[in-house]
Amino acid sequence: MGDLGNVKTFGGVGALFLLIGTFIPYVGPIISIIGLIFVFIAVKSISELAKDHDIFSNYLYHFIFSIISIVAIFVIILIGFGAIGGFSWITSLQDINITDFSTFWDYFGGIIGYAILALFVGWILGIIAAIYLRRSYNSIAKHTKVGLFRTTGTVYFVGAITTIILIGFVILFIGRIIEIIAYFSLPDKLPTGDKKEKSERKCPNCDREIPEDAISCPYCSKKLT
């Protein structure tokens, strides 16, 4: 794609699919995957148009750490389940009195400990993923002049930190909405600087910057050719 008009469509629709895919049963994951592909295309295109490789690489790291976070939670829970006895532990539950606290803790203390560990590891990895997303979107905001990308990155970062107290999931939901708006707010072309670049002409005698049209140095009065 050669302009931001197509990026706007891919990114906006992709972010929208990622949002609605969360709430749709059965086909929701498929919609989310399609949305993720669209967003990847958009981010990659912006990275190429802006000639800033960090935009895409940071987003890629965000995706990788997000996947690692999910896998880590699953693996730790699986290890914990095996450590406490696996399916035999489930079978033994019918023979215990879970209303007794000491008995309850003897049977569930281990799995609770592994669950807490899994959530903590997932939380840390989620924060790292959000840091990379924030870097990517800050760069996009810099090149496109769409400040909502910077807002999106910040909201995602705050949301990732506060997921430990659950309110973070609401913040992440808000971040997704802002992300959709940010993509649809993209201009059709990358903005170009309006200001002329500062002159780098220097006096050969005193080495100070001087106007391009100067015939003598205003500082040391040396005649210029």
CSV table of N, CA and C in Angstrom, one decimal, residues 54-220:
chain,number,residue,atom,x,y,z
A,54,ASP,N,11.8,0.8,13.8
A,54,ASP,CA,11.4,0.6,15.2
A,54,ASP,C,9.9,0.5,15.4
A,55,ILE,N,9.2,1.2,14.6
A,55,ILE,CA,7.7,1.1,14.7
A,55,ILE,C,7.2,-0.3,14.6
A,56,PHE,N,7.7,-1.0,13.6
A,56,PHE,CA,7.2,-2.4,13.4
A,56,PHE,C,7.9,-3.4,14.4
A,57,SER,N,9.2,-3.2,14.6
A,57,SER,CA,9.9,-4.1,15.5
A,57,SER,C,9.3,-4.0,16.9
A,58,ASN,N,9.0,-2.8,17.4
A,58,ASN,CA,8.4,-2.7,18.7
A,58,ASN,C,7.0,-3.3,18.8
A,59,TYR,N,6.3,-3.2,17.7
A,59,TYR,CA,4.9,-3.8,17.7
A,59,TYR,C,5.1,-5.3,17.7
A,60,LEU,N,6.1,-5.8,17.0
A,60,LEU,CA,6.3,-7.3,16.9
A,60,LEU,C,6.7,-7.8,18.3
A,61,TYR,N,7.6,-7.1,19.0
A,61,TYR,CA,7.9,-7.5,20.4
A,61,TYR,C,6.7,-7.5,21.3
A,62,HIS,N,5.9,-6.5,21.1
A,62,HIS,CA,4.6,-6.4,21.9
A,62,HIS,C,3.8,-7.7,21.7
A,63,PHE,N,3.7,-8.1,20.4
A,63,PHE,CA,2.9,-9.3,20.1
A,63,PHE,C,3.6,-10.6,20.7
A,64,ILE,N,4.9,-10.7,20.6
A,64,ILE,CA,5.7,-11.8,21.1
A,64,ILE,C,5.5,-12.0,22.6
A,65,PHE,N,5.7,-10.9,23.3
A,65,PHE,CA,5.5,-10.9,24.8
A,65,PHE,C,4.1,-11.2,25.2
A,66,SER,N,3.1,-10.8,24.4
A,66,SER,CA,1.7,-11.1,24.7
A,66,SER,C,1.5,-12.6,24.6
A,67,ILE,N,2.0,-13.2,23.6
A,67,ILE,CA,1.9,-14.6,23.4
A,67,ILE,C,2.6,-15.4,24.5
A,68,ILE,N,3.8,-14.9,24.8
A,68,ILE,CA,4.6,-15.6,25.8
A,68,ILE,C,3.9,-15.5,27.2
A,69,SER,N,3.2,-14.4,27.4
A,69,SER,CA,2.4,-14.2,28.7
A,69,SER,C,1.3,-15.3,28.8
A,70,ILE,N,0.6,-15.5,27.7
A,70,ILE,CA,-0.5,-16.5,27.7
A,70,ILE,C,0.0,-17.9,27.9
A,71,VAL,N,1.1,-18.2,27.1
A,71,VAL,CA,1.7,-19.5,27.2
A,71,VAL,C,2.2,-19.8,28.6
A,72,ALA,N,2.9,-18.8,29.2
A,72,ALA,CA,3.5,-18.9,30.5
A,72,ALA,C,2.4,-19.3,31.5
A,73,ILE,N,1.3,-18.5,31.5
A,73,ILE,CA,0.2,-18.8,32.4
A,73,ILE,C,-0.3,-20.2,32.3
A,74,PHE,N,-0.5,-20.7,31.0
A,74,PHE,CA,-1.0,-22.0,30.8
A,74,PHE,C,0.0,-23.1,31.3
A,75,VAL,N,1.3,-22.9,31.0
A,75,VAL,CA,2.3,-23.9,31.4
A,75,VAL,C,2.4,-24.0,32.9
A,76,ILE,N,2.4,-22.8,33.6
A,76,ILE,CA,2.6,-22.9,35.0
A,76,ILE,C,1.4,-23.5,35.7
A,77,ILE,N,0.2,-23.2,35.2
A,77,ILE,CA,-1.0,-23.9,35.7
A,77,ILE,C,-1.0,-25.4,35.5
A,78,LEU,N,-0.5,-25.8,34.3
A,78,LEU,CA,-0.4,-27.2,33.9
A,78,LEU,C,0.6,-27.9,34.8
A,79,ILE,N,1.7,-27.3,35.1
A,79,ILE,CA,2.8,-27.8,36.0
A,79,ILE,C,2.2,-28.0,37.4
A,80,GLY,N,1.5,-27.0,37.8
A,80,GLY,CA,0.9,-27.0,39.2
A,80,GLY,C,-0.1,-28.1,39.3
A,81,PHE,N,-0.9,-28.3,38.2
A,81,PHE,CA,-2.0,-29.3,38.3
A,81,PHE,C,-1.3,-30.7,38.4
A,82,GLY,N,-0.2,-30.9,37.6
A,82,GLY,CA,0.5,-32.2,37.7
A,82,GLY,C,1.2,-32.4,39.0
A,83,ALA,N,1.7,-31.3,39.6
A,83,ALA,CA,2.4,-31.4,40.9
A,83,ALA,C,1.5,-31.8,42.1
A,84,ILE,N,0.2,-31.4,42.0
A,84,ILE,CA,-0.7,-31.8,43.1
A,84,ILE,C,-1.4,-33.1,42.9
A,85,GLY,N,-1.1,-33.8,41.8
A,85,GLY,CA,-1.7,-35.1,41.6
A,85,GLY,C,-2.5,-35.3,40.3
A,86,GLY,N,-2.7,-34.2,39.6
A,86,GLY,CA,-3.4,-34.3,38.3
A,86,GLY,C,-4.9,-34.8,38.5
A,87,PHE,N,-5.3,-35.7,37.7
A,87,PHE,CA,-6.7,-36.1,37.7
A,87,PHE,C,-7.0,-36.9,38.9
A,88,SER,N,-6.0,-37.5,39.5
A,88,SER,CA,-6.3,-38.3,40.8
A,88,SER,C,-6.6,-37.3,41.9
A,89,TRP,N,-6.1,-36.1,41.8
A,89,TRP,CA,-6.4,-35.0,42.8
A,89,TRP,C,-7.9,-34.7,42.7
A,90,ILE,N,-8.4,-34.6,41.4
A,90,ILE,CA,-9.8,-34.2,41.2
A,90,ILE,C,-10.7,-35.3,41.7
A,91,THR,N,-10.3,-36.6,41.5
A,91,THR,CA,-11.1,-37.7,42.0
A,91,THR,C,-11.2,-37.7,43.5
A,92,SER,N,-10.1,-37.3,44.2
A,92,SER,CA,-10.0,-37.4,45.6
A,92,SER,C,-10.9,-36.3,46.3
A,93,LEU,N,-11.3,-35.3,45.5
A,93,LEU,CA,-12.1,-34.2,46.1
A,93,LEU,C,-13.4,-34.7,46.6
A,94,GLN,N,-14.0,-35.7,46.0
A,94,GLN,CA,-15.3,-36.2,46.5
A,94,GLN,C,-15.3,-36.8,47.9
A,95,ASP,N,-14.1,-37.1,48.4
A,95,ASP,CA,-14.0,-37.8,49.7
A,95,ASP,C,-13.6,-36.8,50.8
A,96,ILE,N,-13.4,-35.5,50.5
A,96,ILE,CA,-13.0,-34.6,51.5
A,96,ILE,C,-14.1,-33.6,51.9
A,97,ASN,N,-13.9,-33.0,53.1
A,97,ASN,CA,-14.8,-32.1,53.6
A,97,ASN,C,-14.2,-30.7,53.4
A,98,ILE,N,-14.6,-30.0,52.4
A,98,ILE,CA,-14.0,-28.7,52.0
A,98,ILE,C,-14.5,-27.6,52.9
A,99,THR,N,-15.5,-27.9,53.8
A,99,THR,CA,-15.9,-26.8,54.8
A,99,THR,C,-14.9,-26.7,55.9
A,100,ASP,N,-14.0,-27.6,56.1
A,100,ASP,CA,-13.0,-27.5,57.1
A,100,ASP,C,-11.8,-26.8,56.5
A,101,PHE,N,-11.4,-25.7,57.1
A,101,PHE,CA,-10.4,-24.8,56.5
A,101,PHE,C,-9.0,-25.5,56.3
A,102,SER,N,-8.6,-26.2,57.3
A,102,SER,CA,-7.3,-26.9,57.2
A,102,SER,C,-7.3,-28.0,56.1
A,103,THR,N,-8.4,-28.7,56.0
A,103,THR,CA,-8.5,-29.7,54.9
A,103,THR,C,-8.6,-29.0,53.5
A,104,PHE,N,-9.3,-27.9,53.5
A,104,PHE,CA,-9.4,-27.1,52.2
A,104,PHE,C,-8.1,-26.7,51.8
A,105,TRP,N,-7.3,-26.1,52.7
A,105,TRP,CA,-6.0,-25.6,52.4
A,105,TRP,C,-5.0,-26.7,52.0
A,106,ASP,N,-5.1,-27.8,52.6
A,106,ASP,CA,-4.3,-28.9,52.3
A,106,ASP,C,-4.5,-29.4,50.8
A,107,TYR,N,-5.7,-29.3,50.4
A,107,TYR,CA,-6.0,-29.8,49.0
A,107,TYR,C,-5.9,-28.7,48.0
A,108,PHE,N,-6.2,-27.4,48.3
A,108,PHE,CA,-6.3,-26.4,47.4
A,108,PHE,C,-5.1,-25.4,47.5
A,109,GLY,N,-4.3,-25.4,48.6
A,109,GLY,CA,-3.2,-24.5,48.8
A,109,GLY,C,-2.2,-24.5,47.6
A,110,GLY,N,-1.9,-25.7,47.2
A,110,GLY,CA,-0.9,-25.9,46.2
A,110,GLY,C,-1.3,-25.3,44.8
A,111,ILE,N,-2.5,-25.6,44.4
A,111,ILE,CA,-3.0,-25.1,43.1
A,111,ILE,C,-3.2,-23.6,43.2
A,112,ILE,N,-3.6,-23.1,44.4
A,112,ILE,CA,-3.8,-21.6,44.5
A,112,ILE,C,-2.4,-20.9,44.4
A,113,GLY,N,-1.4,-21.5,45.0
A,113,GLY,CA,-0.1,-21.0,44.9
A,113,GLY,C,0.4,-20.9,43.4
A,114,TYR,N,0.2,-22.0,42.7
A,114,TYR,CA,0.6,-22.0,41.3
A,114,TYR,C,-0.2,-21.0,40.5
A,115,ALA,N,-1.5,-20.9,40.8
A,115,ALA,CA,-2.3,-19.9,40.1
A,115,ALA,C,-1.8,-18.5,40.3
A,116,ILE,N,-1.5,-18.2,41.6
A,116,ILE,CA,-1.0,-16.8,41.9
A,116,ILE,C,0.3,-16.6,41.1
A,117,LEU,N,1.2,-17.6,41.1
A,117,LEU,CA,2.5,-17.5,40.4
A,117,LEU,C,2.3,-17.3,38.9
A,118,ALA,N,1.3,-18.0,38.3
A,118,ALA,CA,1.0,-17.9,36.9
A,118,ALA,C,0.5,-16.5,36.6
A,119,LEU,N,-0.4,-16.0,37.4
A,119,LEU,CA,-1.0,-14.7,37.1
A,119,LEU,C,0.1,-13.6,37.3
A,120,PHE,N,1.0,-13.8,38.3
A,120,PHE,CA,2.1,-12.8,38.5
A,120,PHE,C,3.0,-12.7,37.3
A,121,VAL,N,3.4,-13.9,36.8
A,121,VAL,CA,4.3,-14.0,35.6
A,121,VAL,C,3.6,-13.4,34.4
A,122,GLY,N,2.3,-13.7,34.2
A,122,GLY,CA,1.6,-13.2,33.1
A,122,GLY,C,1.4,-11.7,33.2
A,123,TRP,N,1.3,-11.2,34.4
A,123,TRP,CA,1.1,-9.7,34.6
A,123,TRP,C,2.4,-9.0,34.3
A,124,ILE,N,3.6,-9.5,34.7
A,124,ILE,CA,4.9,-8.9,34.4
A,124,ILE,C,5.1,-8.9,32.9
A,125,LEU,N,4.8,-10.0,32.2
A,125,LEU,CA,5.0,-10.1,30.8
A,125,LEU,C,4.1,-9.2,30.0
A,126,GLY,N,2.9,-9.1,30.6
A,126,GLY,CA,1.9,-8.2,30.0
A,126,GLY,C,2.3,-6.7,30.0
A,127,ILE,N,3.0,-6.3,31.1
A,127,ILE,CA,3.5,-5.0,31.2
A,127,ILE,C,4.6,-4.7,30.2
A,128,ILE,N,5.5,-5.7,30.1
A,128,ILE,CA,6.6,-5.6,29.1
A,128,ILE,C,6.0,-5.5,27.7
A,129,ALA,N,5.0,-6.3,27.4
A,129,ALA,CA,4.3,-6.2,26.1
A,129,ALA,C,3.7,-4.8,25.9
A,130,ALA,N,3.1,-4.2,26.9
A,130,ALA,CA,2.5,-2.9,26.8
A,130,ALA,C,3.6,-1.8,26.6
A,131,ILE,N,4.8,-2.0,27.2
A,131,ILE,CA,5.9,-1.0,27.0
A,131,ILE,C,6.3,-1.0,25.5
A,132,TYR,N,6.4,-2.1,24.9
A,132,TYR,CA,6.7,-2.1,23.5
A,132,TYR,C,5.6,-1.6,22.6
A,133,LEU,N,4.4,-1.8,23.0
A,133,LEU,CA,3.3,-1.2,22.2
A,133,LEU,C,3.3,0.3,22.3
A,134,ARG,N,3.6,0.7,23.5
A,134,ARG,CA,3.6,2.2,23.8
A,134,ARG,C,4.7,2.8,22.9
A,135,ARG,N,5.9,2.2,22.9
A,135,ARG,CA,7.0,2.7,22.0
A,135,ARG,C,6.6,2.8,20.6
A,136,SER,N,5.9,1.7,20.1
A,136,SER,CA,5.5,1.7,18.7
A,136,SER,C,4.5,2.8,18.4
A,137,TYR,N,3.5,2.9,19.2
A,137,TYR,CA,2.5,3.9,19.0
A,137,TYR,C,3.0,5.3,19.2
A,138,ASN,N,3.9,5.5,20.1
A,138,ASN,CA,4.5,6.9,20.3
A,138,ASN,C,5.3,7.3,19.0
A,139,SER,N,5.9,6.3,18.4
A,139,SER,CA,6.6,6.6,17.1
A,139,SER,C,5.6,6.9,16.0
A,140,ILE,N,4.5,6.2,16.0
A,140,ILE,CA,3.5,6.4,15.0
A,140,ILE,C,2.9,7.8,15.2
A,141,ALA,N,2.7,8.2,16.4
A,141,ALA,CA,2.2,9.6,16.7
A,141,ALA,C,3.1,10.6,16.3
A,142,LYS,N,4.4,10.4,16.4
A,142,LYS,CA,5.4,11.3,16.0
A,142,LYS,C,5.4,11.6,14.5
A,143,HIS,N,5.3,10.5,13.8
A,143,HIS,CA,5.4,10.6,12.3
A,143,HIS,C,4.1,11.0,11.7
A,144,THR,N,2.9,10.6,12.2
A,144,THR,CA,1.6,10.9,11.6
A,144,THR,C,1.0,12.2,12.2
A,145,LYS,N,1.5,12.7,13.3
A,145,LYS,CA,0.9,13.8,14.1
A,145,LYS,C,-0.5,13.5,14.6
A,146,VAL,N,-0.8,12.2,14.8
A,146,VAL,CA,-2.1,11.8,15.4
A,146,VAL,C,-1.8,11.5,16.9
A,147,GLY,N,-2.1,12.4,17.7
A,147,GLY,CA,-1.8,12.3,19.2
A,147,GLY,C,-2.5,11.1,19.8
A,148,LEU,N,-3.6,10.7,19.2
A,148,LEU,CA,-4.4,9.6,19.9
A,148,LEU,C,-3.6,8.3,19.9
A,149,PHE,N,-2.6,8.1,19.1
A,149,PHE,CA,-1.7,6.9,19.2
A,149,PHE,C,-0.9,7.0,20.5
A,150,ARG,N,-0.4,8.2,20.8
A,150,ARG,CA,0.3,8.3,22.0
A,150,ARG,C,-0.6,8.0,23.2
A,151,THR,N,-1.8,8.5,23.1
A,151,THR,CA,-2.8,8.3,24.2
A,151,THR,C,-3.1,6.8,24.3
A,152,THR,N,-3.3,6.1,23.2
A,152,THR,CA,-3.5,4.7,23.2
A,152,THR,C,-2.4,3.9,23.9
A,153,GLY,N,-1.2,4.2,23.5
A,153,GLY,CA,-0.1,3.6,24.1
A,153,GLY,C,0.0,3.7,25.6
A,154,THR,N,-0.3,5.0,26.1
A,154,THR,CA,-0.3,5.3,27.5
A,154,THR,C,-1.4,4.5,28.2
A,155,VAL,N,-2.6,4.5,27.6
A,155,VAL,CA,-3.8,3.9,28.3
A,155,VAL,C,-3.5,2.4,28.3
A,156,TYR,N,-3.0,1.8,27.3
A,156,TYR,CA,-2.6,0.3,27.4
A,156,TYR,C,-1.6,0.0,28.5
A,157,PHE,N,-0.6,0.9,28.6
A,157,PHE,CA,0.4,0.7,29.6
A,157,PHE,C,-0.2,0.8,31.0
A,158,VAL,N,-1.0,1.8,31.3
A,158,VAL,CA,-1.7,1.9,32.6
A,158,VAL,C,-2.6,0.7,32.8
A,159,GLY,N,-3.3,0.3,31.7
A,159,GLY,CA,-4.2,-0.8,31.9
A,159,GLY,C,-3.5,-2.1,32.2
A,160,ALA,N,-2.3,-2.3,31.6
A,160,ALA,CA,-1.6,-3.5,31.9
A,160,ALA,C,-1.1,-3.5,33.3
A,161,ILE,N,-0.7,-2.4,33.8
A,161,ILE,CA,-0.2,-2.3,35.2
A,161,ILE,C,-1.4,-2.6,36.2
A,162,THR,N,-2.6,-2.1,35.9
A,162,THR,CA,-3.7,-2.2,36.8
A,162,THR,C,-4.6,-3.4,36.6
A,163,THR,N,-4.2,-4.3,35.7
A,163,THR,CA,-4.9,-5.6,35.6
A,163,THR,C,-4.8,-6.4,36.9
A,164,ILE,N,-3.8,-6.1,37.7
A,164,ILE,CA,-3.6,-6.9,38.9
A,164,ILE,C,-4.7,-6.6,39.9
A,165,ILE,N,-5.4,-5.4,39.7
A,165,ILE,CA,-6.6,-5.1,40.6
A,165,ILE,C,-7.9,-5.1,39.7
A,166,LEU,N,-7.8,-5.8,38.6
A,166,LEU,CA,-9.0,-6.0,37.7
A,166,LEU,C,-9.5,-4.8,37.0
A,167,ILE,N,-9.4,-3.6,37.5
A,167,ILE,CA,-9.9,-2.4,36.8
A,167,ILE,C,-9.1,-2.2,35.5
A,168,GLY,N,-7.9,-2.8,35.5
A,168,GLY,CA,-7.1,-2.6,34.3
A,168,GLY,C,-7.8,-3.2,33.0
A,169,PHE,N,-8.6,-4.2,33.2
A,169,PHE,CA,-9.3,-4.8,32.0
A,169,PHE,C,-10.3,-3.7,31.4
A,170,VAL,N,-10.9,-2.9,32.3
A,170,VAL,CA,-11.8,-1.8,31.8
A,170,VAL,C,-10.9,-0.8,31.1
A,171,ILE,N,-9.8,-0.5,31.6
A,171,ILE,CA,-8.9,0.5,31.0
A,171,ILE,C,-8.4,0.0,29.6
A,172,LEU,N,-8.1,-1.3,29.6
A,172,LEU,CA,-7.6,-1.9,28.3
A,172,LEU,C,-8.8,-1.8,27.2
A,173,PHE,N,-10.0,-2.0,27.7
A,173,PHE,CA,-11.1,-1.9,26.8
A,173,PHE,C,-11.2,-0.5,26.2
A,174,ILE,N,-11.1,0.5,27.1
A,174,ILE,CA,-11.1,1.9,26.7
A,174,ILE,C,-9.9,2.2,25.7
A,175,GLY,N,-8.8,1.6,26.0
A,175,GLY,CA,-7.6,1.7,25.1
A,175,GLY,C,-7.9,1.2,23.7
A,176,ARG,N,-8.6,0.1,23.6
A,176,ARG,CA,-8.9,-0.5,22.3
A,176,ARG,C,-9.8,0.4,21.5
A,177,ILE,N,-10.8,1.1,22.2
A,177,ILE,CA,-11.7,2.0,21.5
A,177,ILE,C,-10.9,3.2,21.0
A,178,ILE,N,-10.0,3.7,21.8
A,178,ILE,CA,-9.2,4.9,21.4
A,178,ILE,C,-8.3,4.5,20.2
A,179,GLU,N,-7.8,3.2,20.3
A,179,GLU,CA,-7.0,2.7,19.2
A,179,GLU,C,-7.7,2.7,17.8
A,180,ILE,N,-9.0,2.3,17.9
A,180,ILE,CA,-9.8,2.3,16.7
A,180,ILE,C,-9.9,3.7,16.1
A,181,ILE,N,-10.2,4.7,17.0
A,181,ILE,CA,-10.4,6.1,16.6
A,181,ILE,C,-9.1,6.6,16.1
A,182,ALA,N,-8.0,6.2,16.7
A,182,ALA,CA,-6.7,6.7,16.2
A,182,ALA,C,-6.4,6.3,14.8
A,183,TYR,N,-6.7,5.1,14.5
A,183,TYR,CA,-6.4,4.6,13.1
A,183,TYR,C,-7.3,5.3,12.1
A,184,PHE,N,-8.6,5.5,12.4
A,184,PHE,CA,-9.5,6.1,11.5
A,184,PHE,C,-9.2,7.6,11.4
A,185,SER,N,-8.4,8.2,12.3
A,185,SER,CA,-8.0,9.6,12.3
A,185,SER,C,-6.7,9.9,11.5
A,186,LEU,N,-6.1,8.8,11.0
A,186,LEU,CA,-4.9,9.0,10.2
A,186,LEU,C,-5.2,9.9,9.0
A,187,PRO,N,-4.2,10.7,8.6
A,187,PRO,CA,-4.3,11.5,7.4
A,187,PRO,C,-4.1,10.6,6.2
A,188,ASP,N,-4.4,11.1,5.0
A,188,ASP,CA,-4.2,10.3,3.8
A,188,ASP,C,-2.7,10.2,3.4
A,189,LYS,N,-1.9,11.2,3.9
A,189,LYS,CA,-0.5,11.2,3.6
A,189,LYS,C,0.3,11.5,4.9
A,190,LEU,N,1.5,11.1,4.9
A,190,LEU,CA,2.4,11.4,6.1
A,190,LEU,C,2.6,12.9,6.0
A,191,PRO,N,2.5,13.6,7.1
A,191,PRO,CA,2.8,15.1,7.2
A,191,PRO,C,4.2,15.4,6.9
A,192,THR,N,4.5,16.5,6.2
A,192,THR,CA,5.8,16.9,5.9
A,192,THR,C,6.1,18.2,6.7
A,193,GLY,N,7.4,18.4,7.1
A,193,GLY,CA,7.7,19.5,7.9
A,193,GLY,C,7.5,20.8,7.1
A,194,ASP,N,6.9,21.8,7.8
A,194,ASP,CA,6.7,23.1,7.2
A,194,ASP,C,7.8,24.1,7.4
A,195,LYS,N,8.6,23.8,8.4
A,195,LYS,CA,9.7,24.7,8.7
A,195,LYS,C,11.0,24.4,7.9
A,196,LYS,N,11.7,25.4,7.5
A,196,LYS,CA,12.9,25.2,6.8
A,196,LYS,C,14.0,24.8,7.7
A,197,GLU,N,14.8,23.9,7.2
A,197,GLU,CA,15.9,23.4,8.1
A,197,GLU,C,16.8,24.5,8.4
A,198,LYS,N,17.3,24.5,9.6
A,198,LYS,CA,18.3,25.6,10.1
A,198,LYS,C,19.6,25.5,9.3
A,199,SER,N,20.1,26.7,8.9
A,199,SER,CA,21.3,26.7,8.2
A,199,SER,C,22.5,26.2,9.0
A,200,GLU,N,23.3,25.4,8.3
A,200,GLU,CA,24.5,24.9,9.0
A,200,GLU,C,25.8,25.5,8.4
A,201,ARG,N,25.6,26.7,7.7
A,201,ARG,CA,26.8,27.4,7.3
A,201,ARG,C,27.6,28.0,8.4
A,202,LYS,N,28.8,27.8,8.5
A,202,LYS,CA,29.6,28.3,9.6
A,202,LYS,C,30.8,29.2,9.1
A,203,CYS,N,31.2,30.1,9.9
A,203,CYS,CA,32.4,31.0,9.6
A,203,CYS,C,33.6,30.1,9.7
A,204,PRO,N,34.5,30.1,8.6
A,204,PRO,CA,35.7,29.4,8.7
A,204,PRO,C,36.7,29.9,9.7
A,205,ASN,N,36.5,31.1,10.2
A,205,ASN,CA,37.4,31.7,11.1
A,205,ASN,C,37.1,31.5,12.6
A,206,CYS,N,35.8,31.8,12.9
A,206,CYS,CA,35.3,31.6,14.3
A,206,CYS,C,34.4,30.4,14.6
A,207,ASP,N,34.1,29.7,13.5
A,207,ASP,CA,33.3,28.5,13.5
A,207,ASP,C,31.9,28.7,14.1
A,208,ARG,N,31.3,29.9,14.0
A,208,ARG,CA,30.0,30.2,14.4
A,208,ARG,C,29.0,30.1,13.2
A,209,GLU,N,27.8,29.7,13.5
A,209,GLU,CA,26.8,29.7,12.5
A,209,GLU,C,26.4,31.1,11.9
A,210,ILE,N,26.3,31.2,10.6
A,210,ILE,CA,26.1,32.5,10.0
A,210,ILE,C,25.0,32.3,9.0
A,211,PRO,N,24.3,33.4,8.6
A,211,PRO,CA,23.3,33.3,7.5
A,211,PRO,C,23.9,32.8,6.2
A,212,GLU,N,23.0,32.2,5.4
A,212,GLU,CA,23.5,31.6,4.1
A,212,GLU,C,23.9,32.7,3.2
A,213,ASP,N,23.3,33.9,3.3
A,213,ASP,CA,23.6,35.0,2.3
A,213,ASP,C,24.6,36.0,2.8
A,214,ALA,N,25.2,35.7,4.0
A,214,ALA,CA,26.2,36.6,4.6
A,214,ALA,C,27.5,36.7,3.7
A,215,ILE,N,27.9,38.0,3.5
A,215,ILE,CA,29.2,38.2,2.8
A,215,ILE,C,30.4,38.4,3.7
A,216,SER,N,30.0,38.6,5.0
A,216,SER,CA,31.1,38.7,6.0
A,216,SER,C,30.5,38.2,7.3
A,217,CYS,N,31.3,37.7,8.2
A,217,CYS,CA,30.9,37.1,9.5
A,217,CYS,C,30.4,38.2,10.4
A,218,PRO,N,29.2,38.1,10.9
A,218,PRO,CA,28.7,39.2,11.8
A,218,PRO,C,29.4,39.1,13.2
A,219,TYR,N,30.2,38.1,13.5
A,219,TYR,CA,30.8,38.0,14.8
A,219,TYR,C,32.3,38.4,14.7
A,220,CYS,N,33.0,37.9,13.7
A,220,CYS,CA,34.5,38.3,13.7
A,220,CYS,C,34.8,39.2,12.5
